[in-house]
Each structure stands twice: as C-alpha cells, then as structure tokens.
Amino acid sequence: MFVRRQTPPDGDQRVLDVRRAEAALIEHYARLVRLVYVTLPRSLGRHRRVLAAHGVVQRALPHGRPAIPGPRRSSDVRKAASGEYAALRTRVLRAAMAQDARPGRFPHPWGRWAGRPALPTVWGLRVFPQSGGAEELVLDRALAQADWPVRAAVALLVLEKLSADEAALVLRDTGVTEPGKALPAAHRLLAEGGPHTPMSGGGTGEADTGPRATTQAADGSGIPASALLAPEFDPCLLHARPTDLLRRRQRVRSAVTVVLLAACVGGVALTLPDGTVGPADGGRQRNTSLATNAELLRRTPADVWADTARVDFTAWPARGARTGDRALLERALRAWADPSWRGRRSAESGAASTGTGRAPHLLFADDVDGRAVVVLNDELTTVRYSEPLHGDGAPELVSALTDGAGVTTAAAVVVSRTPDSVRMLLAPWIEEASTRDLLTPDAPSRDLTQSGNGLTEPVPVPSADGDCRTWPVVRLRSSERIVENHAFLLTDLGGMSPVHLTYMPPPEPGVRPRPPREATGPNGLRGWARTACRLNGLRGQGVRAVNHWVFAQQDLPERAGQGTWVCARADTWRGPGRVEYLFLGPGTKPARPAGVRKDTAECSRFGQDVLADVGWRAPSGSSYLLAAGSRSIGRIEASGPLRAKADGRFLAVRAPGNTDAEVVGQLPGHTEVRAP
C-alpha cells in the first residue's frame, strides 16, 4: 500500500500513477493472468498460451503516458476494487483481443524483435496447467469454438463475477463493437444440460451404461460454470516437463560444430576441379539426423491400454511385422521431418504437413496391399507413410489432426485405400468388428475378420461420387477391460480417421436431455437410414463425429401424419462445428434440407436452443410453411412476404410455394432464435 505524498509536480504524477497500477497488478496478478489465459486462442497450445498470458499481463503497465487511462464510465458498475485494476483489466483484454486477431504472429518465441526474447521465456522446459476432468475438457472445447468476444464475456461473467450490464460495459471499453451479441452467446455456452458431442465411451444401443459414458455431473445437472475456476484454467499453478533432452543436446553440439567450422573456413573460397570457385561453406544442409533416428521412436508396451485412464493413440502398442525395420522407419521419419522431401505429401484439414519436433509414437509398420506402411502419432497428428514394395511408384505421406482422440475416435486408422474399400487398423481395445449398410437398418451386420495385429479385411466404404444406394458403416465393440458393454458406429468420409456417428432421440416431457448415445440401437439405425446420404457433403472437412439429434416431432396439417426435425451436427478435429437442419416427412423418403450453419455451437451442449423451417406440400396439393423449435422455444413468428405467428414451438401456415419468410423463435426472457 502506497501513502500519497504532497501533490508532486506534473512530471512526478505519472510515476505515482504507474506505481499505483503496479501495486494493483501485483495484488491481482494471478486473477489477470487467468482472465487472459481463458480468452487466448487454443491454437497456441498450453505451453505457449501460459507464457503468452503472463507476458500480456507483465506488459500491461503503460510506457510514456501521463497516467493510466481510467475506465470511460463510472467505476460503480465495475466489480473491481479500484480504478487502477479496472484500467489494467481493460488493457490486458485489449492486448489479448489484438493478439487473437493476428494469431500467426503471436506464438513467435522471439517476441517483436528477432534476437530479443519476449519475457517471460522458458528454456529447456514445457509448462502447462493441471489436466482437468471431463467437465473442464468439454468447457475448454466449447471455448475453443467460440469467437474472442464470447470467450471474454464468459471470463468476465464467471471469473470476474460481473453482471451482464457490467460485462457489456467492459467489453465495449475493450473494443468489442457488439457486446449485445457476445453476451447471449456466452450465456448459451454456459447454459447447463442440452445436447453435446460425447467425449468418449458410452453404452450400447439406446442407453449409456459404461463408466465413461457421460460428461454430466453426478446429479445430472450438466457442467457448471464453476468448471472455469478449476486448476485446468489456472496458468499460475503449473506442471513442468523437460523438452526433448537428446534433441537439445544434439542441437548444442551442432551449434558448436557450426561455429568452429565457420571460424576455420570463413572467408576462404573453394577451388573446384574445373577451376571455378564455389561458396566457402559448400551450401547449407538441414540437420535432420536426430529427427529421423528410429531408436528415438516412442513405443508403448502391449498391455498399457488395459490399465490407463488415457485411452487414446498414446495407449496403442507398436504392431506389425516391420516395427524392427530401422531403414523403413527412418524413411518414414525423414518424410515427416523434412519439408524438402519429394514424395507425395497431403495434409487433411487442420493438420500439420511436417513434424512438430516431438518424438512420435510408433503405432504400426507392415506390408499392406503391395505397399510398406508406417503409422506414427505425435499426440497432435497421426501420420501414415507408405511406399511401394516393387516397381516405380512414389512414396506417400498423409497427415491428419487427431488431437483429443478418445475411446471411439482413436479406435481405428485407415492404412490402405481403394475406390471401393479400405483396410483399417483397429485399436488394441477393440474386441469385435462388423459391417452393415446404414440404409437398411433391419438387415443384420456381417462380421469382419482381422489379423492378430488388428488389421481388418477390406471394408466396403460409401461411394464418393454421390451414388448413395448403400452406406456401409463399421460397428465396433470395446473390450470389457476398459468399458462395460460399449458398441459404436464409425463411417469412412475419405480421411485417415473414420467418423463417429451418434444419435439423440426426441425430447420427452419432464425428462432432462441426455448426452448423445451410440447409434447402434433400432431407433438410432432407423434415424440414420434416412439421413446418411447427407454425410457425403462432409468429405474433406476433417470431421471427427456427427450427431443425429431429433429435436422436434410435429403433427402435420390435414392429418397427414408426423414430421420429424433433425439437426445433424458435425464436429471437426479443429474445433468448429457445422450443422445441417433436416426435415423428415411421413414415410421412408430421404430427408429434406432445411438450412445449414457453419462455425457454430448450435445443436451442441452449448447451443441447445434451435429453430428451423421448411416449405411442405400436403397430399392434397396445398403448400405450407412449417417451423419447429427445440423445447425452450415459446413462440414462433414469420415475417416478410408471409406474416404469421403461433404460441409454442411449432408453426404450420398455408403459404405459396417457395415463400421466402424470415422465421424467429422466442425464448423465455425474450431472447430470439433465428432459423437458418
């Protein structure tokens, strides 16, 4: 605490204000760092996000100004204890927002000036907060999908405990142009319950019975906002691990060698045999010897998967007849580590095209369908290298983002592909495998044979040319050694990782929504039978899982039967989601599209209030505008060429064909939800 002296001259007033701000910064340092950490983009990774959050706060004091600018509005609407803290909070949020707008520059380890490290800087260690539970992981993924203003609004509401009006003023001071949009989105993200993508595990059929089945709290109330207060989001309570010690030692040796060589040959020209003069250093060559050393590959013991809480690619043992073929493994490592490698290289959506510098896990090495195949995983990316066993074919490297994979999404990897089929390498925890046609839900499945290494026979895949006469899927069942009675569906959309398919039945009055369940039961199979062909539009987008949510069932006009409204949400490995609304009329015809939204939280756990509309023709020939919303919609209005309204969550009104109406639903509290 500083005691105010006599009023200093103008030149000293700035010093006094800065000292007060410094005192406030030190007092509230951990609070400010956590606030920034929550709002920074997840693409930085935890290590760089921790350092970035500390750096933003440590650089918050002004330089060369008469005084810290106070908040533009009276401090009685701020929860902060002082004007200095409110000003500091605004400054760090502005800095975080500015860095979010240029994430490509932010994680540079040397700050703004090459040769001058930005502080704080950590050498030889990687630091990260404590790992959280399922609730924290789901919340962090939801924040990753949200825009910066929404993340900031969540942080202000939860960490700063501001009211909506107070948070809006802080966001406006920070530079957010439309805080009125960010705050409702933040409230939806923090809302409890509702549909969400399952994290891992679950039951079979229409029930979730496994111990890993749900991310809801034990009392069924969903994830509380207080999850943001967990150590998972505390960048001041850290764990530390060393970087790659062998690589670091090699880099030091290489640096010393380069310096000595430069001292010996600097300024000396080399005379070539033909009398021409070449460069003194003979050209530079990238040192990749360590990155391509097969002895440094990480190999997981065979039975680790049955006794670990982390059931993902890190639990896969190295399998295949060529896991000891050092030459093959080093060719695969060279292709992954060296950007100048000249084989065919492709990266799926969001994946790195070259190595990240960490030693990868070896998952598989063997001959498959005339090619030698190596599969690696570095905990962020799964890589498949292949080369022909005979002939002049080119080697190929494919990388796919698989960060955060779990029991279902790390259950299989495609190791070989033809236009009509794939061979999958199954996880060691997969006990049974079969295939079935998703378009014929009543037909039995066919067992798949697999080798002792987990390699399947050729598995039929959906046609990529739009021909949707069949839609093959794979049904897998996990071993009871990790989860009880758990079967699930995967489908191929052209990527290295098959896509997990889930299902949510229509809501029941008085029953809270449950998380998505596996689509292996009769209702899930019948639901997917009419919407599976829509999956073709998701090829090449890095999709991780797709959930089929029946959010409403509507009695149709003229006693024409019942219509079903579905939201098909596709979650990508990068984080953003895409939703397509579908209308299923009576009968068995394929679903009709009713709107698409991209990069949205709709139809997830954090976006459960939805609305859709579609034009429909009755058997009599009359045309109608139909609209339906989720259970919280209390009123629907249509405007534009057609004006109509209805209480409740359904609307059905006669309308000329192809009427383009704007449909809006109202939630309790008069919040609006718009149809796509």
Coordinates of N, CA and C in Angstrom, one line a residue, residues 496-606:
M496 N -8.2 -40.3 -42.8 CA -7.4 -41.3 -42.2 C -8.2 -41.8 -41.0
S497 N -8.9 -41.0 -40.3 CA -9.7 -41.4 -39.1 C -11.2 -41.5 -39.5
P498 N -11.8 -42.7 -39.3 CA -13.2 -42.8 -39.5 C -14.0 -41.9 -38.6
V499 N -15.2 -41.6 -39.0 CA -16.1 -40.6 -38.3 C -17.0 -41.3 -37.4
H500 N -17.1 -40.9 -36.1 CA -18.0 -41.5 -35.1 C -19.4 -41.0 -35.3
L501 N -20.4 -41.9 -35.4 CA -21.8 -41.5 -35.6 C -22.6 -41.7 -34.3
T502 N -23.3 -40.7 -33.8 CA -24.1 -40.8 -32.6 C -25.6 -40.4 -32.9
Y503 N -26.4 -40.5 -31.9 CA -27.9 -40.3 -32.1 C -28.5 -39.8 -30.8
M504 N -29.4 -38.8 -30.9 CA -30.2 -38.3 -29.8 C -31.7 -38.4 -30.1
P505 N -32.4 -39.2 -29.3 CA -33.9 -39.3 -29.6 C -34.6 -38.1 -29.3
P506 N -35.9 -38.0 -29.7 CA -36.7 -36.8 -29.5 C -36.9 -36.6 -28.0
P507 N -37.1 -35.3 -27.6 CA -37.2 -35.0 -26.2 C -38.5 -35.6 -25.6
E508 N -38.4 -35.9 -24.3 CA -39.6 -36.5 -23.6 C -40.0 -35.4 -22.6
P509 N -41.3 -35.1 -22.5 CA -41.8 -34.1 -21.5 C -41.3 -34.5 -20.1
G510 N -40.8 -33.5 -19.4 CA -40.4 -33.7 -18.0 C -39.1 -34.4 -17.8
V511 N -38.4 -34.8 -18.9 CA -37.2 -35.6 -18.8 C -36.0 -34.7 -19.3
R512 N -35.0 -34.5 -18.5 CA -33.9 -33.7 -19.0 C -33.2 -34.3 -20.2
P513 N -32.7 -33.6 -21.1 CA -32.0 -34.2 -22.3 C -30.7 -34.9 -21.8
R514 N -30.5 -36.0 -22.4 CA -29.2 -36.8 -22.1 C -28.2 -36.5 -23.2
P515 N -27.0 -36.9 -22.9 CA -25.9 -36.7 -23.9 C -26.3 -37.6 -25.1
P516 N -25.7 -37.4 -26.3 CA -25.8 -38.3 -27.4 C -25.4 -39.7 -27.0
R517 N -26.1 -40.6 -27.6 CA -25.9 -42.0 -27.3 C -25.4 -42.7 -28.6
E518 N -24.9 -43.9 -28.5 CA -24.4 -44.6 -29.7 C -25.6 -45.0 -30.6
A519 N -25.4 -44.9 -31.9 CA -26.4 -45.1 -32.9 C -26.5 -46.6 -33.3
T520 N -26.4 -47.5 -32.3 CA -26.4 -48.9 -32.6 C -27.7 -49.6 -32.3
G521 N -28.7 -48.9 -31.7 CA -30.0 -49.4 -31.4 C -30.9 -49.2 -32.5
P522 N -32.1 -49.8 -32.4 CA -33.1 -49.7 -33.5 C -33.5 -48.3 -33.9
N523 N -33.8 -47.5 -32.9 CA -34.2 -46.1 -33.2 C -33.0 -45.3 -33.9
G524 N -31.8 -45.5 -33.4 CA -30.7 -44.8 -34.0 C -30.5 -45.2 -35.4
L525 N -30.5 -46.5 -35.7 CA -30.3 -47.0 -37.0 C -31.4 -46.5 -38.0
R526 N -32.7 -46.5 -37.5 CA -33.8 -46.1 -38.4 C -33.6 -44.6 -38.6
G527 N -33.2 -43.8 -37.6 CA -33.0 -42.4 -37.9 C -31.9 -42.1 -38.9
W528 N -30.8 -42.8 -38.7 CA -29.7 -42.6 -39.7 C -30.0 -43.1 -41.1
A529 N -30.9 -44.1 -41.2 CA -31.2 -44.6 -42.5 C -31.7 -43.6 -43.5
R530 N -32.4 -42.5 -43.0 CA -32.9 -41.5 -43.8 C -32.1 -40.3 -44.0
T531 N -31.0 -40.2 -43.2 CA -30.1 -39.0 -43.3 C -28.7 -39.3 -43.6
A532 N -28.3 -40.6 -43.8 CA -26.9 -41.0 -44.0 C -26.4 -40.4 -45.3
C533 N -27.2 -40.3 -46.3 CA -26.7 -39.8 -47.6 C -26.2 -38.3 -47.5
R534 N -26.7 -37.6 -46.5 CA -26.3 -36.2 -46.3 C -24.8 -36.1 -45.9
L535 N -24.3 -37.2 -45.4 CA -22.9 -37.2 -44.9 C -21.9 -37.0 -46.1
N536 N -22.3 -37.2 -47.3 CA -21.4 -37.0 -48.4 C -20.9 -35.6 -48.5
G537 N -21.7 -34.6 -48.1 CA -21.3 -33.2 -48.1 C -20.2 -32.9 -47.1
L538 N -19.8 -33.8 -46.2 CA -18.8 -33.5 -45.2 C -17.4 -34.0 -45.6
R539 N -17.3 -34.6 -46.7 CA -16.0 -35.1 -47.1 C -14.9 -34.0 -47.2
G540 N -13.7 -34.4 -46.7 CA -12.6 -33.4 -46.8 C -12.6 -32.3 -45.9
Q541 N -13.5 -32.3 -44.8 CA -13.6 -31.2 -43.9 C -13.0 -31.6 -42.5
G542 N -12.3 -32.7 -42.4 CA -11.7 -33.0 -41.1 C -12.7 -33.3 -40.0
V543 N -13.8 -34.0 -40.4 CA -14.8 -34.3 -39.4 C -14.4 -35.4 -38.4
R544 N -14.8 -35.1 -37.2 CA -14.4 -36.1 -36.1 C -15.6 -36.9 -35.7
A545 N -16.8 -36.3 -35.6 CA -18.0 -37.0 -35.2 C -19.2 -36.3 -35.7
V546 N -20.3 -37.0 -35.9 CA -21.6 -36.4 -36.4 C -22.7 -37.0 -35.5
N547 N -23.5 -36.1 -35.0 CA -24.6 -36.4 -34.1 C -25.9 -36.2 -34.8
H548 N -26.8 -37.1 -34.8 CA -28.2 -37.0 -35.3 C -29.1 -36.7 -34.2
W549 N -29.6 -35.5 -34.1 CA -30.4 -35.1 -32.9 C -31.8 -34.8 -33.4
V550 N -32.8 -35.6 -33.0 CA -34.2 -35.3 -33.3 C -34.7 -34.3 -32.2
F551 N -34.8 -33.0 -32.7 CA -35.1 -32.0 -31.7 C -36.6 -31.7 -31.6
A552 N -37.4 -32.2 -32.6 CA -38.8 -32.0 -32.5 C -39.5 -33.0 -33.4
Q553 N -40.8 -33.3 -33.1 CA -41.7 -34.1 -33.9 C -43.0 -33.3 -34.0
Q554 N -43.5 -33.1 -35.2 CA -44.6 -32.1 -35.4 C -45.8 -32.9 -36.1
D555 N -47.0 -32.7 -35.6 CA -48.2 -33.2 -36.2 C -48.4 -32.3 -37.5
L556 N -48.6 -32.9 -38.6 CA -48.7 -32.1 -39.9 C -50.1 -31.7 -40.1
P557 N -50.3 -30.6 -40.9 CA -51.7 -30.2 -41.3 C -52.4 -31.3 -42.1
E558 N -53.7 -31.2 -42.1 CA -54.6 -32.1 -42.8 C -54.4 -33.5 -42.4
R559 N -54.0 -33.7 -41.2 CA -53.9 -35.1 -40.6 C -53.0 -36.0 -41.5
A560 N -51.9 -35.3 -42.0 CA -51.0 -36.0 -42.9 C -50.0 -36.9 -42.2
G561 N -50.0 -36.9 -40.9 CA -49.0 -37.7 -40.2 C -48.1 -36.9 -39.4
Q562 N -47.0 -37.3 -39.1 CA -46.0 -36.7 -38.3 C -44.7 -36.4 -39.0
G563 N -44.2 -35.2 -38.8 CA -42.9 -34.8 -39.4 C -41.8 -34.8 -38.3
T564 N -40.6 -35.1 -38.7 CA -39.5 -35.2 -37.7 C -38.5 -34.2 -38.1
W565 N -38.0 -33.4 -37.2 CA -37.0 -32.4 -37.4 C -35.7 -32.9 -36.8
V566 N -34.6 -32.8 -37.6 CA -33.3 -33.3 -37.1 C -32.3 -32.2 -37.3
C567 N -31.4 -32.1 -36.4 CA -30.2 -31.3 -36.5 C -29.0 -32.3 -36.6
A568 N -28.3 -32.3 -37.7 CA -27.1 -33.2 -37.9 C -25.9 -32.3 -37.6
R569 N -25.2 -32.4 -36.5 CA -24.1 -31.6 -36.2 C -22.8 -32.4 -36.4
A570 N -21.9 -31.8 -37.2 CA -20.6 -32.4 -37.5 C -19.5 -31.6 -36.7
D571 N -18.8 -32.2 -35.8 CA -17.7 -31.6 -35.1 C -16.4 -32.0 -35.8
T572 N -15.6 -31.0 -36.0 CA -14.3 -31.2 -36.7 C -13.2 -31.4 -35.7
W573 N -12.1 -31.9 -36.1 CA -10.9 -32.0 -35.2 C -10.3 -30.7 -34.9
R574 N -10.6 -29.7 -35.7 CA -10.0 -28.3 -35.5 C -10.8 -27.6 -34.4
G575 N -12.1 -28.0 -34.1 CA -12.9 -27.4 -33.1 C -14.3 -26.9 -33.7
P576 N -14.3 -26.1 -34.7 CA -15.5 -25.5 -35.2 C -16.5 -26.6 -35.6
G577 N -17.8 -26.3 -35.5 CA -18.8 -27.3 -35.9 C -19.7 -26.8 -37.1
R578 N -20.3 -27.7 -37.8 CA -21.2 -27.4 -38.9 C -22.5 -28.1 -38.6
V579 N -23.6 -27.4 -38.8 CA -24.9 -28.1 -38.6 C -25.7 -28.0 -39.8
E580 N -26.5 -29.1 -40.1 CA -27.5 -29.1 -41.2 C -28.8 -29.5 -40.6
Y581 N -29.8 -28.6 -40.8 CA -31.2 -29.0 -40.3 C -31.9 -29.8 -41.4
L582 N -32.6 -30.8 -41.0 CA -33.3 -31.7 -41.9 C -34.7 -31.9 -41.5
F583 N -35.6 -32.1 -42.5 CA -37.0 -32.4 -42.2 C -37.3 -33.7 -42.9
L584 N -37.9 -34.6 -42.0 CA -38.3 -36.0 -42.5 C -39.8 -36.1 -42.4
G585 N -40.4 -36.2 -43.6 CA -41.9 -36.3 -43.7 C -42.3 -37.7 -43.4
P586 N -43.6 -38.0 -43.4 CA -44.0 -39.4 -43.2 C -43.5 -40.3 -44.3
G587 N -43.3 -41.5 -43.9 CA -42.8 -42.5 -44.9 C -41.3 -42.7 -44.7
T588 N -40.7 -43.1 -45.8 CA -39.3 -43.5 -45.8 C -38.4 -42.7 -46.7
K589 N -38.9 -41.7 -47.3 CA -38.1 -40.9 -48.3 C -37.0 -40.2 -47.6
P590 N -35.9 -39.9 -48.3 CA -34.7 -39.3 -47.7 C -35.1 -37.9 -47.1
A591 N -34.3 -37.5 -46.2 CA -34.5 -36.2 -45.5 C -34.4 -35.0 -46.5
R592 N -35.1 -34.0 -46.2 CA -35.0 -32.7 -47.0 C -34.2 -31.7 -46.2
P593 N -33.3 -31.0 -46.9 CA -32.5 -30.0 -46.1 C -33.4 -28.8 -45.7
A594 N -33.1 -28.2 -44.5 CA -33.9 -27.1 -44.0 C -32.9 -26.0 -43.5
G595 N -31.7 -26.0 -44.0 CA -30.7 -24.9 -43.6 C -29.4 -25.4 -43.1
V596 N -28.4 -24.7 -43.3 CA -27.0 -25.0 -42.9 C -26.4 -23.8 -42.2
R597 N -25.7 -24.1 -41.1 CA -24.8 -23.1 -40.5 C -23.5 -23.7 -40.2
K598 N -22.4 -22.8 -40.4 CA -21.1 -23.2 -40.2 C -20.4 -22.5 -39.0
D599 N -19.4 -23.1 -38.5 CA -18.7 -22.5 -37.4 C -19.6 -22.0 -36.3
T600 N -20.4 -22.9 -35.8 CA -21.4 -22.6 -34.8 C -21.5 -23.6 -33.7
A601 N -22.0 -23.2 -32.5 CA -22.2 -24.1 -31.4 C -23.6 -24.7 -31.4
E602 N -24.4 -24.3 -32.4 CA -25.8 -24.8 -32.4 C -25.8 -26.4 -32.4
C603 N -26.8 -26.9 -31.7 CA -27.0 -28.3 -31.6 C -25.9 -29.1 -30.9
S604 N -25.1 -28.3 -30.1 CA -24.2 -28.9 -29.2 C -24.7 -28.7 -27.8
R605 N -23.9 -29.1 -26.8 CA -24.2 -28.9 -25.4 C -24.4 -27.4 -25.1
F606 N -23.7 -26.6 -25.8 CA -23.7 -25.2 -25.6 C -24.5 -24.4 -26.6

